[in-house]
Coordinates of C-alpha atoms in Angstrom, one line a residue:
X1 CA 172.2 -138.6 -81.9
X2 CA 175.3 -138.8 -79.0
X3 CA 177.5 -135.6 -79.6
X4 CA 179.7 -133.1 -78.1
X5 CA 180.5 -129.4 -78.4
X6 CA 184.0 -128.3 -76.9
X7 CA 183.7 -124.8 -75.4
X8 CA 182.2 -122.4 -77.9
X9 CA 179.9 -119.2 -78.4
X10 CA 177.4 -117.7 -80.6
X11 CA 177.2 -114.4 -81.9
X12 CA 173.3 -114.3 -81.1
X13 CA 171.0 -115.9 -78.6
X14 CA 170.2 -120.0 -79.1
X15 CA 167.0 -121.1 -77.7
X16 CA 166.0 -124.4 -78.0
X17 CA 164.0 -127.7 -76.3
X18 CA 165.4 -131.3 -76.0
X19 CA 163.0 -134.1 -78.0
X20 CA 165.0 -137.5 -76.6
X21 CA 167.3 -138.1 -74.0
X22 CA 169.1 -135.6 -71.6
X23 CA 171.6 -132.7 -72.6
X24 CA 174.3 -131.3 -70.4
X25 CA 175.5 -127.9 -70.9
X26 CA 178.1 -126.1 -68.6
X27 CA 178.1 -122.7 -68.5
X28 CA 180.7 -120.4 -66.6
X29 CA 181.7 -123.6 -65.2
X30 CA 177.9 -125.0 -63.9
X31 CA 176.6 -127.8 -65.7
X32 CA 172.8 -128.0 -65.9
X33 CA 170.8 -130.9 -67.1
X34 CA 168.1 -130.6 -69.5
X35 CA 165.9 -132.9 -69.4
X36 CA 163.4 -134.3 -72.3
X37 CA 161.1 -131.8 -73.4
X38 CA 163.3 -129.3 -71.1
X39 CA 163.4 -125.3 -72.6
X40 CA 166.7 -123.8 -72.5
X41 CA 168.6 -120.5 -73.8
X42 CA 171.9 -119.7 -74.0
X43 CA 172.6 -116.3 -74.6
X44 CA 175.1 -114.1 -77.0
X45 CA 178.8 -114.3 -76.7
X46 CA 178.3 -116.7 -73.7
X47 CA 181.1 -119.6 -73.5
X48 CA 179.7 -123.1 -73.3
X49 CA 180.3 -126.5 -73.7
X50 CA 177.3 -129.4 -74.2
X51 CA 177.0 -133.0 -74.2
X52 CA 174.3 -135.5 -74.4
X53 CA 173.8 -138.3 -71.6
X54 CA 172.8 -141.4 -74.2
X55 CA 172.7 -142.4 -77.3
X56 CA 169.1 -142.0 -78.2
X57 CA 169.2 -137.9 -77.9
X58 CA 167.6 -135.2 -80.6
X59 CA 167.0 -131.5 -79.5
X60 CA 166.1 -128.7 -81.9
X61 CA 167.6 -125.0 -81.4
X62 CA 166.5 -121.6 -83.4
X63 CA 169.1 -118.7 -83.0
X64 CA 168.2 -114.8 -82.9
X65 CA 170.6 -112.4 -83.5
X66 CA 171.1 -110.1 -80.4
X67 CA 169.8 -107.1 -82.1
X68 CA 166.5 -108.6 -83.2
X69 CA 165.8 -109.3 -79.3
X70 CA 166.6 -105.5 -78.3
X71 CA 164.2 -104.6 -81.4
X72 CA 161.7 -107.4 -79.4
X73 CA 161.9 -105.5 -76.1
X74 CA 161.9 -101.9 -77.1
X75 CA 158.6 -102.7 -79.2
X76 CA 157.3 -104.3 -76.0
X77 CA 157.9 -100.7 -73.6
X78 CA 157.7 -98.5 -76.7
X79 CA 160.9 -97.0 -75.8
X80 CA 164.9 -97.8 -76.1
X81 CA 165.8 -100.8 -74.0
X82 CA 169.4 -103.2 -74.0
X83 CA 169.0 -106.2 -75.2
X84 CA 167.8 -109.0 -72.5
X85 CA 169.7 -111.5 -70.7
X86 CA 168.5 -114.6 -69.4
X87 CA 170.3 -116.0 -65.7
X88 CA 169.1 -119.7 -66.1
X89 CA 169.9 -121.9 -69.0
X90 CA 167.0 -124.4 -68.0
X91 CA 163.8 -122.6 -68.2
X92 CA 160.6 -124.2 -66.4
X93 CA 157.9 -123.1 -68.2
X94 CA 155.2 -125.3 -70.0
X95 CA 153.6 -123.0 -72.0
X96 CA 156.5 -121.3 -73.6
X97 CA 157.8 -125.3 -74.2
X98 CA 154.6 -125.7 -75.5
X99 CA 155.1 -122.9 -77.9
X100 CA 158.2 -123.8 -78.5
X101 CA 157.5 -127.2 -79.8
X102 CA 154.8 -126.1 -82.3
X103 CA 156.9 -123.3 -83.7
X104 CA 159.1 -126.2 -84.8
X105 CA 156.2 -127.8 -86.0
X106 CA 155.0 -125.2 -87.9
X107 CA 158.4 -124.8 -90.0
X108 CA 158.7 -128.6 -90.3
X109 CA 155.4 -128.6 -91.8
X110 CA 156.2 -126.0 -93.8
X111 CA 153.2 -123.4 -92.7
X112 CA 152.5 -120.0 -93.7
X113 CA 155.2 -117.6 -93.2
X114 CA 152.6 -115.1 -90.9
X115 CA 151.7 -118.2 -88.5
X116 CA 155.4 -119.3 -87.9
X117 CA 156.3 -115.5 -87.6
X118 CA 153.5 -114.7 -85.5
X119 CA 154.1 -117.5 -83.1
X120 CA 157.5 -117.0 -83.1
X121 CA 157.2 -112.9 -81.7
X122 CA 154.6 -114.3 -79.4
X123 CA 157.2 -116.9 -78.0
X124 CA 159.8 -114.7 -78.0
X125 CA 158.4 -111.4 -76.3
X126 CA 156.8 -113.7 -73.8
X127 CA 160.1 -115.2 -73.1
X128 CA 161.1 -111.5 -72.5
X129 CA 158.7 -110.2 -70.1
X130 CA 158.5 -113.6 -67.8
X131 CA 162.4 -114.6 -67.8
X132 CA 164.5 -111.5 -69.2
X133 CA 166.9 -109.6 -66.8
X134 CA 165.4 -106.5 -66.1
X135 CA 162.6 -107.2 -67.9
X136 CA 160.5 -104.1 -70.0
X137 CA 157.3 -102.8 -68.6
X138 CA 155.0 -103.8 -71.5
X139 CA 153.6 -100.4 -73.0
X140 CA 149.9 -99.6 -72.2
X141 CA 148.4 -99.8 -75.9
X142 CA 145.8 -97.4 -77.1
X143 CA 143.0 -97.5 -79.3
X144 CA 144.2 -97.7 -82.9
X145 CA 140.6 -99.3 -84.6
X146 CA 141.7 -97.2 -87.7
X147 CA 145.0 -99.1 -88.0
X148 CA 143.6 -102.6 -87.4
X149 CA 140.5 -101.9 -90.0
X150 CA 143.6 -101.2 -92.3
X151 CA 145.0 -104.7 -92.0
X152 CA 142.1 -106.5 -92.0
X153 CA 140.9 -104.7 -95.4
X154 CA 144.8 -105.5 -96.7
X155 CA 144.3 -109.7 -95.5
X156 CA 141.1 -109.4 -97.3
X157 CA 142.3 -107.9 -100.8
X158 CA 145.4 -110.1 -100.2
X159 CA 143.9 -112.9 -98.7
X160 CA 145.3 -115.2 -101.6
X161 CA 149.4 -114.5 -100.8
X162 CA 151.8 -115.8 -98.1
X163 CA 151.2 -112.5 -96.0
X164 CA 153.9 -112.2 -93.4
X165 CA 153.5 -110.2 -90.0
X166 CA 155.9 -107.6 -91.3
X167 CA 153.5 -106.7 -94.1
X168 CA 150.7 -106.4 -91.9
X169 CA 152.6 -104.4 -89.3
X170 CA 153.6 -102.1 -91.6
X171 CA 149.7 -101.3 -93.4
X172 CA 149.0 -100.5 -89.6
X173 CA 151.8 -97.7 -89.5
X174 CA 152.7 -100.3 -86.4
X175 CA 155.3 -102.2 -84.5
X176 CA 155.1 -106.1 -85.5
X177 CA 154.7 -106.7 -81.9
X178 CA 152.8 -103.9 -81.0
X179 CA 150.6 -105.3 -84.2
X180 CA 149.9 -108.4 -83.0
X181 CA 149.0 -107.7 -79.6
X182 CA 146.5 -104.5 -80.6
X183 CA 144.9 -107.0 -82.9
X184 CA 144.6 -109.9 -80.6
X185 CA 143.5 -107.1 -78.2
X186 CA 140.4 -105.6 -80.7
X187 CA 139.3 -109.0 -82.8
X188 CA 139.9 -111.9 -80.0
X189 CA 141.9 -113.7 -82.6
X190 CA 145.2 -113.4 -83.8
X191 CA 146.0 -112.2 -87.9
X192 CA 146.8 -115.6 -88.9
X193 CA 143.5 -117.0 -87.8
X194 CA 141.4 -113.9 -89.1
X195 CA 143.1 -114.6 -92.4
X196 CA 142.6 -118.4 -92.4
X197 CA 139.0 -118.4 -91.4
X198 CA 138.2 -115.6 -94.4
X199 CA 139.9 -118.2 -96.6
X200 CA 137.9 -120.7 -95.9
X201 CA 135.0 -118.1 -96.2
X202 CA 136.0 -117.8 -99.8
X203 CA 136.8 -121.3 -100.2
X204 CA 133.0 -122.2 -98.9
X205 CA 131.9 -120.2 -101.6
X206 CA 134.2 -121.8 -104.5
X207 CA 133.0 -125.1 -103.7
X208 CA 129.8 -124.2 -103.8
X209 CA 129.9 -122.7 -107.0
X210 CA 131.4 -126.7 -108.3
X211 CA 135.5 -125.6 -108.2
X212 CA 137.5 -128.8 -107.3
X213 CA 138.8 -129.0 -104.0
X214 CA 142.8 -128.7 -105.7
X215 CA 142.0 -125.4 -107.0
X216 CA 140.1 -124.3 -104.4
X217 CA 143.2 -124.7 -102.0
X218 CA 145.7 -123.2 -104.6
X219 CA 143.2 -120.1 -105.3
X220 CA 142.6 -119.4 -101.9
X221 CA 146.3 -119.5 -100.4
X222 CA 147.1 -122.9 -98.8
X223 CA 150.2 -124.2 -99.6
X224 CA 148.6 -128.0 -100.8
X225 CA 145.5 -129.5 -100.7
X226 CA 146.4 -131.3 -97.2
X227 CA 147.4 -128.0 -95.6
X228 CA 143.6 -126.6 -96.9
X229 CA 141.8 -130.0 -95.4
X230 CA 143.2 -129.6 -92.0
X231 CA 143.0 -126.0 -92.1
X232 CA 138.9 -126.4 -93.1
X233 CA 138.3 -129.0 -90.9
X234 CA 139.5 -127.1 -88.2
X235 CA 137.4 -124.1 -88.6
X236 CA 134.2 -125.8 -90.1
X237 CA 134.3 -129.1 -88.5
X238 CA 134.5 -131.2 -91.4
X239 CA 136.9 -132.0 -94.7
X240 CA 136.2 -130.0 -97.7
X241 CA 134.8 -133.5 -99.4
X242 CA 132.3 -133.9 -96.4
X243 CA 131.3 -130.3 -97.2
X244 CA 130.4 -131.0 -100.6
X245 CA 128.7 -134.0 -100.0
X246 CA 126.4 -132.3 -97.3
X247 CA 125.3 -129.4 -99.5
X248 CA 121.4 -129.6 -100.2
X249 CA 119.6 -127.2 -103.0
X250 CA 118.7 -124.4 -100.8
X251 CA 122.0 -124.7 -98.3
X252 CA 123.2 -121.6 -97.1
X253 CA 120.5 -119.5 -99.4
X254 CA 121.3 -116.6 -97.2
X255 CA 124.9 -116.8 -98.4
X256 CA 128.1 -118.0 -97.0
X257 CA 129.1 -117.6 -93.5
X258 CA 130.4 -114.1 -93.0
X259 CA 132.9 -115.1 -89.8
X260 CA 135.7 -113.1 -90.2
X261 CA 133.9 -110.0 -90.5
X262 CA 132.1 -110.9 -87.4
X263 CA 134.9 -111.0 -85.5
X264 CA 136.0 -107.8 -86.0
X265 CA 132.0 -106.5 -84.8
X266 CA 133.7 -104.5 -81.7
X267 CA 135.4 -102.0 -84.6
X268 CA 132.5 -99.4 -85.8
X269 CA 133.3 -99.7 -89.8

């Protein structure tokens, strides 16, 4: 789409990437191209105006209110800190583009509310420490196995629910950022895969035991049966229907794959 913003603000910060074509904005009187697939953030209270350069143009923006981004920093020093403030509208950095683009993904797809939130944090704390104005020191983290044995007992009583990172956070007695980054830090994966790959740990066994594959994807949390197919196929390597077809009397006699609680073999139960 063409369009044009006269001068305006927002009341929180607006980050977003360009998916076609080329997008102007001027702020405090500098225009700054964005180019296609460009990152860019304009932040709180800011006056700005924005244009595109053709008529073939998309571009897709998430906002964050201003306090949610001081919350975001102080988690990442463990103390009070202002919220950040980013100099350059045009941010070049592939990864957090990268990120970016499959955060928008995610909620176009409609995915789990921990992956897009968990993504999300990851973006925007990373966002923070590489490109904020007087950036925070990020807090050295200690051990906290008790805490992170917690959530991983919660994911596998709950493992059935749309578990969000603020649940998970919370049964640690933890920051959500804090959270994430202890558990990354103790398992070598993040929640949302430790919670996928024990549902497909339980949804090994249902199949086994002749469920359908429908109910089997309902029963074990995935939004539809699609969702549980490429979600399966990513972690075993084939589709749920290849599965079944490969099973042979005898198969997996020592039981089902145990890989979620191996990943969390560095934590002394």
């Amino acid at each position: 789409m063409a369009n044009e913003f006269r001068r305006h603000v927002h009341g929180g910060f607006c980050f977003g990437i360009v998916q076609k074509g080329v997008r102007v904005i001027n702020r405090g009187g500098t225009s700054t191209e964005i180019p296609e697939e460009g990152l860019f953030v304009i932040n709180p209270g800011e006056s700005h105006a924005c244009k595109s350069l053709c008529g073939d143009h998309s571009y897709v923006t998430v906002c964050v209110e201003a306090e949610n981004m001081k919350a975001i920093a102080s988690q990442i020093s463990e103390k009070a800190c202002a919220s950040p403030y980013f100099k350059d509208v045009l941010l070049h950095d592939l990864e957090l583009s990268s990120e970016i683009r499959r955060f928008f993904s995610l909620v176009e797809m409609k995915s789990s509310v921990l992956e897009t939130e968990s993504l999300l944090l990851s973006f925007l704390s990373t966002l923070i420490l590489r490109h904020g104005n007087g950036a925070p020191a990020p807090f050295r983290m200690g051990s906290q196995d008790a805490a992170i044995k917690r959530a991983c007992e919660f994911m596998r009583m709950n493992y059935a629910r749309d578990l969000s990172l603020k649940q998970l956070s919370r049964e640690a007695c933890l920051s959500p950022f804090y959270f994430q980054r202890l558990f990354i830090e103790n398992t070598g994966v993040s929640p949302h895969d430790y919670l996928v790959q024990f549902r497909i740990k339980k949804a090994r066994a249902l199949l086994l035991e002749g469920h359908g594959i429908a109910g089997v994807a309902l029963d074990t949390g995935f939004a539809d049966q699609s969702h549980f197919t490429r979600s399966f196929k990513r972690v075993t390597g084939v589709t749920p229907g290849g599965y079944i077809r490969a099973i042979q009397p005898g198969f997996l006699a020592n039981g089902v794959d145990a890989a979620p609680e191996t990943l969390y073999e560095k934590i002394r139960r």
